[in-house]
Amino acid sequence: MLPGSIQISGETLSSAEIRDICESLRENSVRLLSLRGCQLSDRDFGRICRGVAESHSLAQLNLNLGIVSNINRVKQLAEALKTNRSVQSLFLHGSPLTDAGLALLNPALSIHPSLVALDLGDCMLGDEGINLICGLLPPDGAKSGLKELTLSANPGVTAKGWGRLAIAVAHSSQVRVLNLDYNPLGDQVAGMLAVAVASSRTLEVLDLEGTGLTDQSAQTLLDMVENYPTALRTLILAENSISPELQQQISDLLSEGEEEEENEAQEVTAREKNPWICQSNPSSQMVLVTSGLGENLLAETEM
């Protein structure tokens, strides 16, 4: 166990263990709390939620794999998040939330001042849940929103729901990571996502592993990467019916874009370290003039 973290997986937690966890939360000594797949009573879950509400240090809360197992627990978690101001990452992967549960949780998520990463993978969501999530991806110039979003394995979402998400991503000025793996998206949804990626100025990682894509999707994505100056750096296409050749072409293009950015960053760093290195332009050139007394004078002359 790392300092500042409590990480427990697959255990049945006693009331004494819950008491110790709650004390640590109230003492603001915990930054990461992970109770992945653990068994605890409804009463003890409520105690954990009250500890989360009182904590000012907790940055990451992992309740994956069935911890939030009923609607009453959803309500208790929502109340805790309304009071908490420090949680930046919330992981509820594998919780049977459904759209109804997310509707109860959403008001707390939408007003939370620090939340930037949310995992709702395998939460039995549908189109109504996606509509609520789109509200957590505010458009340019609006309030702060999510930077990392995971919606893996939510097969109840239709193409209409994914289309709404694509529009929200296209207009979001903040989302950087989007994980949609193991959803039955197909080529139609992939085309909508390609448009969203081309429009987004921030999306860097898109995970489409195992989403029913074919070479048709890959060609669309290849054209997008080739013809639009996107922020995308990682596109995961494993476990789809896509030829290795097309996957390699996309990977090569993304690598080229990353190398170009690295070279530009190195040039900027070099100029910052040596202010006398300047780039020329068609109308004028910067000429370095040395006085001979150890002082460099920069003069601009028309050439």
Short mmCIF file of C-alpha atoms in Angstrom, two decimals:
data_model
loop_
_atom_site.label_atom_id
_atom_site.label_comp_id
_atom_site.label_asym_id
_atom_site.label_seq_id
_atom_site.Cartn_x
_atom_site.Cartn_y
_atom_site.Cartn_z
CA MET A 1 0.00 0.00 0.00
CA LEU A 2 1.40 3.35 -1.07
CA PRO A 3 1.52 6.33 1.30
CA GLY A 4 -1.64 8.36 1.01
CA SER A 5 -3.59 5.51 -0.59
CA ILE A 6 -5.96 2.74 0.49
CA GLN A 7 -6.30 0.02 -2.13
CA ILE A 8 -8.32 -3.13 -1.39
CA SER A 9 -9.61 -5.61 -3.97
CA GLY A 10 -12.13 -8.43 -3.67
CA GLU A 11 -12.32 -8.60 0.12
CA THR A 12 -15.19 -8.61 2.59
CA LEU A 13 -14.65 -5.54 4.76
CA SER A 14 -15.41 -5.58 8.49
CA SER A 15 -16.92 -2.68 10.39
CA ALA A 16 -13.55 -2.13 12.10
CA GLU A 17 -11.81 -1.80 8.73
CA ILE A 18 -14.48 0.62 7.56
CA ARG A 19 -13.97 2.68 10.73
CA ASP A 20 -10.22 2.93 10.05
CA ILE A 21 -10.85 4.02 6.45
CA CYS A 22 -13.31 6.69 7.56
CA GLU A 23 -10.89 8.03 10.15
CA SER A 24 -8.19 8.34 7.50
CA LEU A 25 -10.60 10.20 5.22
CA ARG A 26 -11.56 12.64 7.97
CA GLU A 27 -7.89 13.19 8.85
CA ASN A 28 -7.24 14.15 5.20
CA SER A 29 -4.42 11.63 4.87
CA VAL A 30 -5.88 9.77 1.85
CA ARG A 31 -5.53 10.82 -1.78
CA LEU A 32 -6.56 7.50 -3.34
CA LEU A 33 -9.33 5.24 -2.06
CA SER A 34 -9.94 2.05 -4.06
CA LEU A 35 -12.40 -0.59 -2.83
CA ARG A 36 -12.54 -2.54 -6.08
CA GLY A 37 -14.95 -5.48 -5.96
CA CYS A 38 -15.21 -5.50 -2.16
CA GLN A 39 -18.16 -6.62 -0.07
CA LEU A 40 -19.55 -4.27 2.58
CA SER A 41 -22.90 -3.65 4.22
CA ASP A 42 -25.23 -0.84 3.20
CA ARG A 43 -24.59 0.78 6.59
CA ASP A 44 -20.82 0.68 6.08
CA PHE A 45 -21.18 2.03 2.54
CA GLY A 46 -23.03 4.99 4.02
CA ARG A 47 -20.18 5.53 6.48
CA ILE A 48 -17.68 5.53 3.59
CA CYS A 49 -19.79 8.11 1.75
CA ARG A 50 -19.87 10.38 4.80
CA GLY A 51 -16.09 10.08 5.01
CA VAL A 52 -15.78 11.03 1.33
CA ALA A 53 -18.01 14.06 1.94
CA GLU A 54 -15.78 15.26 4.79
CA SER A 55 -12.43 14.64 3.07
CA HIS A 56 -10.48 17.54 1.60
CA SER A 57 -7.56 15.42 0.37
CA LEU A 58 -9.24 12.63 -1.61
CA ALA A 59 -8.38 12.98 -5.31
CA GLN A 60 -9.28 9.55 -6.71
CA LEU A 61 -12.24 7.36 -5.72
CA ASN A 62 -12.47 3.83 -7.17
CA LEU A 63 -15.69 1.95 -6.46
CA ASN A 64 -15.47 -0.42 -9.44
CA LEU A 65 -17.05 -3.85 -9.81
CA GLY A 66 -20.37 -3.69 -8.05
CA ILE A 67 -19.68 -1.56 -4.99
CA VAL A 68 -22.48 0.85 -5.93
CA SER A 69 -24.94 -2.03 -6.14
CA ASN A 70 -28.36 -0.46 -5.56
CA ILE A 71 -30.27 2.77 -5.89
CA ASN A 72 -29.87 3.71 -2.22
CA ARG A 73 -26.10 3.55 -2.56
CA VAL A 74 -26.32 5.76 -5.64
CA LYS A 75 -28.24 8.34 -3.58
CA GLN A 76 -25.67 8.19 -0.76
CA LEU A 77 -22.78 8.64 -3.20
CA ALA A 78 -24.56 11.57 -4.84
CA GLU A 79 -25.00 13.28 -1.47
CA ALA A 80 -21.31 12.77 -0.68
CA LEU A 81 -20.20 14.25 -4.01
CA LYS A 82 -22.41 17.30 -3.51
CA THR A 83 -20.35 18.17 -0.43
CA ASN A 84 -16.92 16.90 -1.50
CA ARG A 85 -14.73 19.38 -3.41
CA SER A 86 -11.51 17.43 -3.92
CA VAL A 87 -12.29 14.30 -5.98
CA GLN A 88 -10.79 14.57 -9.45
CA SER A 89 -11.28 10.99 -10.70
CA LEU A 90 -14.34 8.80 -10.10
CA PHE A 91 -14.38 5.16 -11.21
CA LEU A 92 -17.68 3.24 -11.14
CA HIS A 93 -16.86 0.61 -13.76
CA GLY A 94 -19.08 -2.46 -13.48
CA SER A 95 -21.78 -0.81 -11.36
CA PRO A 96 -25.43 -1.51 -12.33
CA LEU A 97 -26.30 2.18 -12.46
CA THR A 98 -28.69 2.19 -15.43
CA ASP A 99 -29.98 5.50 -16.75
CA ALA A 100 -32.14 5.94 -13.65
CA GLY A 101 -29.14 5.72 -11.33
CA LEU A 102 -27.10 8.11 -13.44
CA ALA A 103 -30.02 10.57 -13.36
CA LEU A 104 -29.74 10.60 -9.56
CA LEU A 105 -25.96 10.98 -9.66
CA ASN A 106 -25.80 13.53 -12.44
CA PRO A 107 -26.69 16.71 -10.47
CA ALA A 108 -23.72 16.10 -8.17
CA LEU A 109 -21.41 15.32 -11.09
CA SER A 110 -22.45 18.40 -13.05
CA ILE A 111 -21.67 20.85 -10.23
CA HIS A 112 -18.53 19.19 -8.85
CA PRO A 113 -15.70 21.73 -9.07
CA SER A 114 -12.76 19.30 -9.44
CA LEU A 115 -13.99 16.23 -11.33
CA VAL A 116 -12.05 15.71 -14.58
CA ALA A 117 -12.05 11.90 -15.07
CA LEU A 118 -15.11 9.61 -15.02
CA ASP A 119 -15.36 5.86 -15.68
CA LEU A 120 -18.89 4.60 -16.33
CA GLY A 121 -17.89 1.51 -18.26
CA ASP A 122 -20.22 -1.52 -18.02
CA CYS A 123 -22.83 0.48 -16.11
CA MET A 124 -25.86 -0.65 -18.14
CA LEU A 125 -26.39 2.79 -19.65
CA GLY A 126 -28.66 3.70 -22.57
CA ASP A 127 -29.36 6.77 -24.67
CA GLU A 128 -30.81 8.77 -21.78
CA GLY A 129 -27.64 8.20 -19.80
CA ILE A 130 -25.56 9.41 -22.74
CA ASN A 131 -27.68 12.57 -22.91
CA LEU A 132 -26.77 13.29 -19.29
CA ILE A 133 -23.08 12.60 -19.95
CA CYS A 134 -23.09 15.04 -22.86
CA GLY A 135 -23.89 17.73 -20.31
CA LEU A 136 -20.58 16.96 -18.60
CA LEU A 137 -18.75 17.90 -21.84
CA PRO A 138 -19.57 21.61 -22.06
CA PRO A 139 -18.85 23.46 -25.32
CA ASP A 140 -16.12 26.03 -25.91
CA GLY A 141 -16.04 28.89 -23.45
CA ALA A 142 -18.41 27.22 -21.00
CA LYS A 143 -17.79 25.83 -17.51
CA SER A 144 -15.10 23.26 -16.73
CA GLY A 145 -15.85 19.67 -17.70
CA LEU A 146 -14.43 16.19 -18.10
CA LYS A 147 -11.01 15.59 -19.64
CA GLU A 148 -11.15 11.77 -19.50
CA LEU A 149 -14.31 9.73 -20.13
CA THR A 150 -14.71 5.94 -20.20
CA LEU A 151 -17.94 4.39 -21.51
CA SER A 152 -16.71 0.90 -22.35
CA ALA A 153 -19.15 -2.01 -22.65
CA ASN A 154 -22.49 -0.20 -22.58
CA PRO A 155 -24.27 -2.09 -25.39
CA GLY A 156 -27.66 -0.55 -24.58
CA VAL A 157 -26.63 2.74 -26.21
CA THR A 158 -27.93 3.07 -29.78
CA ALA A 159 -26.37 4.80 -32.78
CA LYS A 160 -28.52 7.84 -31.96
CA GLY A 161 -26.98 8.07 -28.49
CA TRP A 162 -23.43 7.70 -29.79
CA GLY A 163 -24.18 10.35 -32.40
CA ARG A 164 -25.13 12.80 -29.66
CA LEU A 165 -21.91 11.99 -27.83
CA ALA A 166 -19.91 12.59 -31.01
CA ILE A 167 -21.45 16.05 -31.34
CA ALA A 168 -20.63 16.84 -27.70
CA VAL A 169 -17.02 15.70 -28.16
CA ALA A 170 -16.68 17.78 -31.31
CA HIS A 171 -17.70 20.92 -29.44
CA SER A 172 -15.93 20.21 -26.15
CA SER A 173 -12.86 22.32 -25.46
CA GLN A 174 -11.52 20.00 -22.79
CA VAL A 175 -11.98 16.24 -23.36
CA ARG A 176 -8.64 14.55 -24.10
CA VAL A 177 -9.28 10.82 -23.58
CA LEU A 178 -12.36 8.90 -24.76
CA ASN A 179 -12.65 5.14 -24.20
CA LEU A 180 -15.51 3.46 -26.09
CA ASP A 181 -14.06 -0.05 -26.34
CA TYR A 182 -16.30 -3.13 -26.47
CA ASN A 183 -19.41 -1.29 -27.60
CA PRO A 184 -21.18 -2.46 -30.81
CA LEU A 185 -20.52 0.80 -32.65
CA GLY A 186 -20.08 -0.34 -36.23
CA ASP A 187 -18.99 1.67 -39.25
CA GLN A 188 -21.83 4.21 -39.06
CA VAL A 189 -20.91 5.40 -35.57
CA ALA A 190 -17.20 5.29 -36.42
CA GLY A 191 -17.89 7.76 -39.24
CA MET A 192 -19.58 10.15 -36.81
CA LEU A 193 -16.66 9.81 -34.40
CA ALA A 194 -14.20 10.58 -37.20
CA VAL A 195 -16.00 13.87 -37.80
CA ALA A 196 -15.90 14.59 -34.07
CA VAL A 197 -12.15 13.91 -33.90
CA ALA A 198 -11.55 16.15 -36.92
CA SER A 199 -13.48 18.95 -35.21
CA SER A 200 -12.01 18.55 -31.73
CA ARG A 201 -8.96 20.60 -30.77
CA THR A 202 -8.19 18.58 -27.65
CA LEU A 203 -8.96 14.85 -28.11
CA GLU A 204 -5.66 12.96 -27.93
CA VAL A 205 -6.68 9.34 -27.19
CA LEU A 206 -9.59 7.38 -28.71
CA ASP A 207 -10.08 3.71 -27.81
CA LEU A 208 -12.26 1.78 -30.29
CA GLU A 209 -11.04 -1.71 -29.49
CA GLY A 210 -13.58 -4.45 -30.21
CA THR A 211 -16.30 -2.14 -31.55
CA GLY A 212 -17.27 -3.99 -34.76
CA LEU A 213 -15.34 -1.82 -37.20
CA THR A 214 -14.26 -2.84 -40.70
CA ASP A 215 -11.87 -1.52 -43.34
CA GLN A 216 -14.57 1.01 -44.26
CA SER A 217 -14.21 2.66 -40.85
CA ALA A 218 -10.44 2.44 -41.01
CA GLN A 219 -10.36 4.19 -44.38
CA THR A 220 -12.55 6.99 -43.03
CA LEU A 221 -10.29 7.36 -40.00
CA LEU A 222 -7.21 7.26 -42.22
CA ASP A 223 -8.58 10.06 -44.40
CA MET A 224 -9.36 12.08 -41.27
CA VAL A 225 -5.85 11.69 -39.84
CA GLU A 226 -4.27 12.41 -43.22
CA ASN A 227 -6.25 15.52 -44.11
CA TYR A 228 -7.08 17.26 -40.84
CA PRO A 229 -4.69 18.76 -38.24
CA THR A 230 -6.19 16.93 -35.27
CA ALA A 231 -4.85 16.67 -31.72
CA LEU A 232 -5.22 12.86 -31.90
CA ARG A 233 -2.09 10.92 -30.89
CA THR A 234 -3.41 7.46 -30.00
CA LEU A 235 -6.13 5.50 -31.83
CA ILE A 236 -6.74 1.94 -30.60
CA LEU A 237 -8.33 -0.35 -33.23
CA ALA A 238 -7.45 -3.85 -31.98
CA GLU A 239 -9.99 -6.71 -32.20
CA ASN A 240 -11.78 -5.24 -35.22
CA SER A 241 -12.08 -6.56 -38.80
CA ILE A 242 -9.47 -4.10 -40.04
CA SER A 243 -6.49 -5.07 -42.17
CA PRO A 244 -3.05 -4.78 -40.56
CA GLU A 245 -1.97 -2.58 -43.47
CA LEU A 246 -4.62 0.07 -42.78
CA GLN A 247 -3.90 -0.03 -39.05
CA GLN A 248 -0.21 0.49 -39.77
CA GLN A 249 -0.90 3.41 -42.12
CA ILE A 250 -2.96 5.16 -39.45
CA SER A 251 -0.33 4.46 -36.81
CA ASP A 252 2.44 5.84 -39.05
CA LEU A 253 0.53 9.05 -39.73
CA LEU A 254 -0.17 9.61 -36.04
CA SER A 255 3.52 8.99 -35.26
CA GLU A 256 4.56 11.52 -37.90
CA GLY A 257 2.31 14.15 -36.33
CA GLU A 258 3.77 13.45 -32.90
CA GLU A 259 7.33 13.71 -34.24
CA GLU A 260 6.54 17.04 -35.91
CA GLU A 261 5.19 18.40 -32.61
CA GLU A 262 8.27 17.18 -30.75
CA ASN A 263 10.55 18.88 -33.30
CA GLU A 264 8.58 22.12 -32.99
CA ALA A 265 8.80 21.94 -29.20
CA GLN A 266 12.56 21.39 -29.40
CA GLU A 267 12.93 24.41 -31.69
CA VAL A 268 10.94 26.57 -29.28
CA THR A 269 13.11 25.37 -26.39
CA ALA A 270 16.26 26.13 -28.35
CA ARG A 271 15.05 29.66 -29.12
CA GLU A 272 14.20 30.21 -25.46
CA LYS A 273 17.68 29.12 -24.41
CA ASN A 274 19.36 31.25 -27.10
CA PRO A 275 17.32 34.38 -27.87
CA TRP A 276 19.68 35.24 -30.74
CA ILE A 277 18.39 32.32 -32.84
CA CYS A 278 15.61 33.75 -34.96
CA GLN A 279 13.70 32.50 -37.97
CA SER A 280 13.66 34.52 -41.17
CA ASN A 281 10.56 35.58 -43.05
CA PRO A 282 10.04 36.74 -46.65
CA SER A 283 10.13 40.43 -45.79
CA SER A 284 13.04 40.65 -43.40
CA GLN A 285 15.87 38.70 -41.81
CA MET A 286 17.38 38.97 -38.36
CA VAL A 287 21.12 39.55 -38.48
CA LEU A 288 23.36 39.01 -35.48
CA VAL A 289 25.80 41.90 -35.05
CA THR A 290 28.70 41.62 -32.62
CA SER A 291 30.28 44.79 -31.25
CA GLY A 292 33.59 43.12 -30.48
CA LEU A 293 33.23 44.04 -26.80
CA GLY A 294 31.46 40.87 -25.82
CA GLU A 295 27.98 42.36 -26.16
CA ASN A 296 25.57 40.99 -28.78
CA LEU A 297 23.36 43.49 -30.52
CA LEU A 298 20.38 42.33 -32.55
CA ALA A 299 19.64 44.41 -35.61
CA GLU A 300 16.81 43.93 -38.09
CA THR A 301 17.56 44.90 -41.70
CA GLU A 302 15.57 44.53 -44.89
CA MET A 303 17.26 42.09 -47.26
#
